[in-house]
Every structure is written in structure tokens, then in C-alpha cells.
CSV table of C-alpha atoms in Angstrom, one decimal:
chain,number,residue,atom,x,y,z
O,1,UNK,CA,10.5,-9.0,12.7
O,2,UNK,CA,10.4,-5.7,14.2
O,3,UNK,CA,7.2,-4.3,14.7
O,4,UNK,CA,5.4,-1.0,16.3
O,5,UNK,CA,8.1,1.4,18.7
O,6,UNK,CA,10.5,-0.6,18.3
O,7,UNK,CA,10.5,-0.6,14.2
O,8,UNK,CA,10.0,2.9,14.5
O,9,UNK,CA,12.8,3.3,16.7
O,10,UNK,CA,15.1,1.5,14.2
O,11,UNK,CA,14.2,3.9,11.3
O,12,UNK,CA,15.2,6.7,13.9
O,13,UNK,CA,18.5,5.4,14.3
O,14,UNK,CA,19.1,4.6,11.0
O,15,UNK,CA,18.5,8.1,9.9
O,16,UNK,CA,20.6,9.3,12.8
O,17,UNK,CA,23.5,7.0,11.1
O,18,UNK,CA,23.5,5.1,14.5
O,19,UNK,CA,24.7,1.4,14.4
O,20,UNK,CA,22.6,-1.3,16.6
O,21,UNK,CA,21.6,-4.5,16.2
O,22,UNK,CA,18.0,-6.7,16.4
O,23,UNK,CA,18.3,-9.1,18.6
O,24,UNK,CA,15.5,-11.6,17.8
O,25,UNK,CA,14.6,-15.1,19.7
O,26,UNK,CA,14.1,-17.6,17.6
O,27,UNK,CA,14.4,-20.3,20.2
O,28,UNK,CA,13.9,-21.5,23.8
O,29,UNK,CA,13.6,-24.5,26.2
O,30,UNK,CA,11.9,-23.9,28.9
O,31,UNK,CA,12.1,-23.1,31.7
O,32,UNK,CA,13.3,-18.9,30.2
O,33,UNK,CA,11.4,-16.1,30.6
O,34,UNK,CA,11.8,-15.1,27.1
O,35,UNK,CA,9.6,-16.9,24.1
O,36,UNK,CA,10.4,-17.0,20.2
O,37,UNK,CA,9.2,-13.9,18.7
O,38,UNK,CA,10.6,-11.2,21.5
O,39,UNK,CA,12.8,-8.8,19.7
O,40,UNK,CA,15.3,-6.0,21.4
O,41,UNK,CA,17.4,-3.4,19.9
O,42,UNK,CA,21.0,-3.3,21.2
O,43,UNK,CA,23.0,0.0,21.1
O,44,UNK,CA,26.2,0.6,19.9
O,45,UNK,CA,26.9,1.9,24.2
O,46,UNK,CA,25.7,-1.4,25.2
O,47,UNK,CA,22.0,-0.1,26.0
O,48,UNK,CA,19.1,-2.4,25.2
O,49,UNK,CA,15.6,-1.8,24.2
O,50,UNK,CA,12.9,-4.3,24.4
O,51,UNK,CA,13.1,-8.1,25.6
O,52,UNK,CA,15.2,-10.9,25.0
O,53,UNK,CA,15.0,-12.2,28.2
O,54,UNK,CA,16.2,-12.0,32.5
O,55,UNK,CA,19.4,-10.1,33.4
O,56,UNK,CA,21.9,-13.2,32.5
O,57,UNK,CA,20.7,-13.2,29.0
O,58,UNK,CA,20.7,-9.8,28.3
O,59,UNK,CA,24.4,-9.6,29.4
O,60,UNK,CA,25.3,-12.6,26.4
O,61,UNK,CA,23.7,-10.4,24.1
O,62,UNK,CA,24.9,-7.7,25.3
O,63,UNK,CA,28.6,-9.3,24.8
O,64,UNK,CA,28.0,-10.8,21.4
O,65,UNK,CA,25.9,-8.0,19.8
O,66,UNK,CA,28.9,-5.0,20.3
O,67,UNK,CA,31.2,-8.1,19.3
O,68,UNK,CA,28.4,-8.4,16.2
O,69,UNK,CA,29.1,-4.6,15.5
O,70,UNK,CA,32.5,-4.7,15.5
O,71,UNK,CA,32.4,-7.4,13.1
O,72,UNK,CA,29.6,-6.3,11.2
O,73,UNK,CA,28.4,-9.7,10.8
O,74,UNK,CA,25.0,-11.6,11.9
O,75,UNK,CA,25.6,-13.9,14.7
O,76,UNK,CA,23.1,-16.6,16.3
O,77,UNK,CA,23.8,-17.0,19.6
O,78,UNK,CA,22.8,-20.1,22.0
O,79,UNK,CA,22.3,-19.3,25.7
O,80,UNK,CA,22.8,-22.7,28.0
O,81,UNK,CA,22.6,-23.2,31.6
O,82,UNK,CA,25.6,-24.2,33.2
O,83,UNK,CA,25.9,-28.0,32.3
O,84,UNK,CA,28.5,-30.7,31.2
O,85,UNK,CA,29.5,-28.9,27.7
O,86,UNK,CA,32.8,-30.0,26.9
O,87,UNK,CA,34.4,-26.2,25.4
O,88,UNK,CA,35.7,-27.0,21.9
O,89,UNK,CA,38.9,-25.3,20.4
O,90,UNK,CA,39.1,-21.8,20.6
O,91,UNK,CA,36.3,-21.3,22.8
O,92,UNK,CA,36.8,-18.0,25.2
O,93,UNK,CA,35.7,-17.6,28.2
O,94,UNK,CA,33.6,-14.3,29.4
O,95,UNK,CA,32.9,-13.1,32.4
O,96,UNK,CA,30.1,-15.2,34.6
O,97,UNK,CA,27.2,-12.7,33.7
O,98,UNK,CA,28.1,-12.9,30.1
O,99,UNK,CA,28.3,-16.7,30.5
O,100,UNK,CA,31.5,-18.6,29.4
O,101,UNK,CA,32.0,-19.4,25.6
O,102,UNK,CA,32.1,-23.2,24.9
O,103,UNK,CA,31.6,-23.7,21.3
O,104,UNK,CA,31.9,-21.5,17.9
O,105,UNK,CA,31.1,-22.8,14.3
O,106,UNK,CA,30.5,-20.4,11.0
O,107,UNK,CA,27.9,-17.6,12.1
O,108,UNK,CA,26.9,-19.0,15.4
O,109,UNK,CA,28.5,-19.2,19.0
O,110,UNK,CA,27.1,-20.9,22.0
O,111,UNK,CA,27.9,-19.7,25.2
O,112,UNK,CA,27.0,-21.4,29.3
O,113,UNK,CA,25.5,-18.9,31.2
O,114,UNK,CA,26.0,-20.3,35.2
O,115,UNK,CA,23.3,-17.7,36.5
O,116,UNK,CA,20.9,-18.5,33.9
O,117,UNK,CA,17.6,-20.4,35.4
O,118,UNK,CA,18.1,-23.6,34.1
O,119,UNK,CA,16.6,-23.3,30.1
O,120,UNK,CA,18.1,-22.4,27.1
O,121,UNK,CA,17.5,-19.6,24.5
O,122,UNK,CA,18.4,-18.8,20.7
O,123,UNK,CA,19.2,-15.2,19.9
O,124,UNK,CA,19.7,-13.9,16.0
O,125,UNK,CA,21.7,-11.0,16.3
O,126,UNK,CA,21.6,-8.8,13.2
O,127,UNK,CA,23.9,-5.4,13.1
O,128,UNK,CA,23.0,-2.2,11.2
O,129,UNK,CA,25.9,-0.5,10.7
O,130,UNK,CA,25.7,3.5,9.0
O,131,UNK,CA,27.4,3.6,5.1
O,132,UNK,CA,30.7,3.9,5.0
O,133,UNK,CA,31.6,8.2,3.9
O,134,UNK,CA,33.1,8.5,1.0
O,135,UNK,CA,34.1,12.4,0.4
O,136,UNK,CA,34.3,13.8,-2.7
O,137,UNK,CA,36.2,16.8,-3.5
O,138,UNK,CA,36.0,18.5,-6.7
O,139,UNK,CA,32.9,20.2,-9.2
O,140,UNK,CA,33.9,18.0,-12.3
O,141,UNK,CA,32.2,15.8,-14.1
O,142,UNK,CA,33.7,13.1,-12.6
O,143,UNK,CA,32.8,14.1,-8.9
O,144,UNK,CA,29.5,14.7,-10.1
O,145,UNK,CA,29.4,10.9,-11.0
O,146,UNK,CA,30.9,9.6,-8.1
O,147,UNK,CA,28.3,11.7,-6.1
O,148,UNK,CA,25.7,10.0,-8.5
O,149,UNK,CA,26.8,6.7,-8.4
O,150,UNK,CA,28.1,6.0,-4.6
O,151,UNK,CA,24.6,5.9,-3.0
O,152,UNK,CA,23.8,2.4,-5.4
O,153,UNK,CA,26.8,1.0,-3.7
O,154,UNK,CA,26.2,1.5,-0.2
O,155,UNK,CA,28.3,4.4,0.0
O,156,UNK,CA,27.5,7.7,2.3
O,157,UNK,CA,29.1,9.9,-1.2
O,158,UNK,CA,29.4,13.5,0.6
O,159,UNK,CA,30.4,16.4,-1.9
O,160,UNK,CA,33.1,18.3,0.2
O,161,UNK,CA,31.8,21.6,-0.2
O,162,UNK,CA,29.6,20.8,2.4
O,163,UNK,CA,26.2,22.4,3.1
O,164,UNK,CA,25.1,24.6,5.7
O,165,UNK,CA,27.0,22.8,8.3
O,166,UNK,CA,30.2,23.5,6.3
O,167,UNK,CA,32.1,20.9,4.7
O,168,UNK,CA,32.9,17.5,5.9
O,169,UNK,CA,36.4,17.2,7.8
O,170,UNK,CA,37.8,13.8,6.9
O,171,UNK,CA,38.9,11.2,9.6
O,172,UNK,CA,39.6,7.3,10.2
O,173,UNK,CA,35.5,6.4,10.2
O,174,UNK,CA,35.8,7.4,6.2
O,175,UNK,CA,35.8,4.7,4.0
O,176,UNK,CA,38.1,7.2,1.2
O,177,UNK,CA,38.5,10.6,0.0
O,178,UNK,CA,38.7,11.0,-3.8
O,179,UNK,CA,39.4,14.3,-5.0
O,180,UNK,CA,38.6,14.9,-8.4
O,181,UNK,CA,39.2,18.9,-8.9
O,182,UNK,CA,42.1,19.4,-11.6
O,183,UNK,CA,44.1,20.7,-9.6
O,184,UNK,CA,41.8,23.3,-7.1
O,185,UNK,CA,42.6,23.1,-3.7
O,186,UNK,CA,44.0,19.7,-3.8
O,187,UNK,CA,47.0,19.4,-1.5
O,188,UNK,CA,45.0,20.4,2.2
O,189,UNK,CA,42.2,17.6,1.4
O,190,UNK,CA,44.9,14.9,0.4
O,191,UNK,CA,46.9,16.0,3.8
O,192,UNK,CA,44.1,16.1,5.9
O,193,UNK,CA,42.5,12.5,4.7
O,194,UNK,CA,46.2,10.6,4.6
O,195,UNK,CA,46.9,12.3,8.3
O,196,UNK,CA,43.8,11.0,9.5
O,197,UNK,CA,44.1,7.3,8.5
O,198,UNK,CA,41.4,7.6,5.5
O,199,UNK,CA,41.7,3.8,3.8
O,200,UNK,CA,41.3,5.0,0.3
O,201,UNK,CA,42.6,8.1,-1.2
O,202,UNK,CA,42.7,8.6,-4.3
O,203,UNK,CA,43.6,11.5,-6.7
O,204,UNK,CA,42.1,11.8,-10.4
O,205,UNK,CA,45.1,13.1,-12.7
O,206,UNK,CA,47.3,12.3,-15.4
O,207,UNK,CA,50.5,10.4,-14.0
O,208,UNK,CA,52.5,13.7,-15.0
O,209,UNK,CA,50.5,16.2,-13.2
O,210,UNK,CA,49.8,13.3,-10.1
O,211,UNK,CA,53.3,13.4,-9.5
O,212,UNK,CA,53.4,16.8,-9.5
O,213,UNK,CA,51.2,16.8,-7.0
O,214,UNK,CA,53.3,14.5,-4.8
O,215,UNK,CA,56.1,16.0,-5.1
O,216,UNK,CA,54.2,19.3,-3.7
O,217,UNK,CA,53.2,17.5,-0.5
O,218,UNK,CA,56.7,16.3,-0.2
O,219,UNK,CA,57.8,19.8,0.0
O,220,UNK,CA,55.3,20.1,2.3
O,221,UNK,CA,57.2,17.6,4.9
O,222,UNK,CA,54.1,15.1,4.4
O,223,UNK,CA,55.9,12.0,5.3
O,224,UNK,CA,56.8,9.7,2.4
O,225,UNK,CA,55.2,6.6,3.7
O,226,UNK,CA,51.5,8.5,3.7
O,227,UNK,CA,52.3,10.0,0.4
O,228,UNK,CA,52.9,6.1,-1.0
O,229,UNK,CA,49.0,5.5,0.1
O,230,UNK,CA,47.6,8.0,-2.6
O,231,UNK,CA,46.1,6.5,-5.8
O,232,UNK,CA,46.9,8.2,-8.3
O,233,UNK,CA,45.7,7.9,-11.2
O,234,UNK,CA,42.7,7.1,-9.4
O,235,UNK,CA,40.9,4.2,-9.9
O,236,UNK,CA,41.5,0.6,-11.3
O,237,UNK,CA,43.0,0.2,-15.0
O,238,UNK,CA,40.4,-0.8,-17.1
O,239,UNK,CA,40.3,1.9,-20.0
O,240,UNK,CA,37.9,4.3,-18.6
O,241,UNK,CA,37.1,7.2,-20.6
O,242,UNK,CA,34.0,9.3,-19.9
O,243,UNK,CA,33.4,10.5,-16.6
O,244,UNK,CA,31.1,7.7,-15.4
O,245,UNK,CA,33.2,4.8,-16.4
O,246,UNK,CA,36.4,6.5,-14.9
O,247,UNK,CA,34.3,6.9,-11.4
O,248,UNK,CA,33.1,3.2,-11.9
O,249,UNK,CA,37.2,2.8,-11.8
O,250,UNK,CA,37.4,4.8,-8.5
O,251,UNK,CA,34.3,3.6,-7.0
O,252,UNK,CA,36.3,-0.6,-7.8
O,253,UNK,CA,39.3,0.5,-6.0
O,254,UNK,CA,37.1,2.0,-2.5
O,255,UNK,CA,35.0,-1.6,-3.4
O,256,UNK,CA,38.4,-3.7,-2.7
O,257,UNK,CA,39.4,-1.6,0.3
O,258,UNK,CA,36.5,-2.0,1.9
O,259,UNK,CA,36.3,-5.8,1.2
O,260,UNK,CA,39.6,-6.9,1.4
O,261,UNK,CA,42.0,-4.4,3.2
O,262,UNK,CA,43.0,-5.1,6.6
O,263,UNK,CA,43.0,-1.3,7.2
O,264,UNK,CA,39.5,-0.8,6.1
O,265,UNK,CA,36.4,0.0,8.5
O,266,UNK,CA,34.1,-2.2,9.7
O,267,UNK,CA,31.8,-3.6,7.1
O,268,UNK,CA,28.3,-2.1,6.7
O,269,UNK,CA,25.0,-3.9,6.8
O,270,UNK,CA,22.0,-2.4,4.4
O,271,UNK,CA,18.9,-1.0,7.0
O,272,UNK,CA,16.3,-3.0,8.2
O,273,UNK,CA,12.7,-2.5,6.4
């Protein structure tokens, strides 16, 4: 459990929008200079703060905490000396400071570390990962509840007017884009999102006036195989009528991208206490 600076330090990066990850023991054999209890924050630029142990640990956590980012999953990691482990399938092996991977089951990878000094440590590596952005663009009632109801589902919902830093320029960290303006200033957001690689963009319209749409960026040379990615009408089918249920529709559709999709981000982990 974090504790003092170091806690305080994790609610700095959090509201920074930082990712990192707490790396807690929860284990050791002696002889290891680290003991159950010691707790160090790992930066997304492979800088560590606190203890977890000597130089050869730190570089395994180092390794499997970016590796933990990445995936946006918790990990426990095992640290052994160099000993007669047989490596099991799909075992990988790192370089000797990171210590050579020799067994992996469901959340949990143990790795042989040849420089470590002769015990063995247990390492609970837990990312924080920043919400996923999900820009909004339109001053409808249905923006409005997408603004409203993002936030209860994880979801950084940013209202693409911007604020005094000016509006928010969309690009492949975005979770989706959903522009909900009837019809104001529609065709530049939808360019700029499907040019950067935005998983989910969606466009709230009738079919008729969606098409229309479409058929404007095609005149607009916007290559046919990003025009196919818009969704439009946005949102799952499930007979949404008033503002809030059709940006409950929406907010379904960003849900599966960012669960399912092979093209979405990373996932996101909620922030520590």
C-alpha cells in the first residue's frame, strides 16, 4: 500500500494523466536486500522511485512493469537466482540484467536473474494507466449527455470546443471522436480523427443526412477505406430515443472498441486511492 511521498507522488501523476505502475513486494527468501512491504513507483520512461530491491531486481521490474503498461494488466513477478529451472513453453529470454524468462502462467511470470545474490523476491506490479479521451463535438443535447455520462465509464469525455487552451486536436492516443452537431462543422473533425487513427468515430445523424455526409468527404478525396470506419448512425441499435439513451448507444459501441478491437488503445486501469 502506498503510503507518505510516495502516495502523494501517485496522486501527482495521476492528475498529470501520467501512466506508472506500484511495484509492491509481497515476497522474499533471503538472502535479498528487499523485504515484503517495500513499494516503488515505475515510470512510463523506465524511471523508478522507491525500493524494490539491488540493481538486478530493479532491472526485472523494470522489464515487466513497461511490459505491464503496455498491456495494462497487473502482473506478479518472481525474481530467482540463477538455478536448475527447467524454461517451460513460451518462455523468453531477456537480457542478463533483466534476468532470463523461465516460466509464465495467467497474471504471473517468473523470471532467473544470474546477477541476483542468491534469494528470491515477489513483485505485484499494478499499472495506472490515464482514461482513455473521448472527444465530443457538437452543443446538442446529445453531446451534452455524452459529456455527462463518459466520466461514469472511465472515459476522459472532452467537449471539443476546448477551453482556454483551445480545443483538443484528435490523434491515435483517443479512444473515439463522436460528433454530435447536426450538421455544424462536421466534415474537418471527422477528417482529422479517421486521418489520425482514432478507433471509434462515430457520427450522430439520420442514415439519409449520414450519407450525405460521406459522400461530402468523398468529394473531399478522403480515402474510401477511412470513410468505411465512421459509424453512422452512431451508436448500437437498441431503439434509443431521448438524448441520454441514444448517448448510452454511442457510449456501447466506444465500450466494445475498447474491449474487443484489435485496433483499440491500451486498456485503462482506475487510480490508486
Amino acid at each position: 500500500m502506498l503510503t507518505g511521498p510516495l502516495s502523494a507522488r501517485a496522486r501527482e501523476l495521476t492528475a498529470q494523466g501520467a501512466a506508472f505502475v506500484t511495484a509492491t513486494v509481497v515476497r522474499v527468501e533471503h538472502p535479498t536486500s528487499a523485504e515484503p512491504g517495500d513499494v516503488a513507483l515505475v515510470h512510463e520512461d523506465g524511471s523508478i522511485e522507491g525500493f524494490v530491491g539491488g540493481v538486478c531486481a530493479q532491472n526485472s521490474v523494470r522489464l515487466y512493469s513497461l511490459k505491464a503498461i503496455e498491456r495494462g494488466e497487473p502482473l506478479l513477478l518472481r525474481i530467482l537466482p540463477e538455478g536448475p529451472v527447467v524454461a517451460k513453453s513460451g518462455a523468453n529470454a531477456g537480457g542478463r540484467d533483466q534476468g532470463h524468462e523461465v516460466a509464465r502462467d495467467e497474471g504471473s511470470v517468473t523470471v532467473q536473474n544470474p546477477c541476483l545474490s542468491g534469494g528470491a523476491i515477489e513483485v505485484f506490479l499494478e499499472p495506472y494507466l490515464p482514461p482513455p479521451r473521448m472527444i465530443v463535438a457538437g452543443d446538442t443535447p446529445i453531446a451534452a449527455a455524452l459529456l455527462r455520462l463518459g466520466p461514469e465509464l472511465g472515459l476522459d469525455a472532452v467537449d471539443s470546443r476546448g477551453a482556454d487552451s483551445g480545443p483538443p486536436v484528435p490523434s491515435a492516443e483517443d479512444l473515439a471522436l463522436v460528433v454530435a452537431a447536426h450538421g455544424r462543422d462536421e466534415r474537418a473533425i471527422l477528417r482529422a480523427a479517421l486521418e489520425a487513427g482514432v478507433p471509434y468515430v462515430g457520427l450522430v445523424a439520420s442514415r439519409r443526412r449520414g450519407g450525405a455526409v460521406l459522400d461530402a468527404l468523398r468529394e473531399d478525396r478522403v480515402p474510401e477505406a477511412l470513410i468505411e470506419r465512421i459509424d453512422t448512425p452512431a451508436g448500437l441499435d437498441i431503439g434509443a430515443r431521448t438524448p441520454s439513451e441514444i448517448a448510452l448507444s454511442i457510449l456501447a459501441s466506444v465500450i466494445e472498441i475498447r474491449r474487443h478491437a484489435s485496433t483499440a488503445p491500451r486498456s485503462w486501469a482506475a487510480a490508486p486511492p
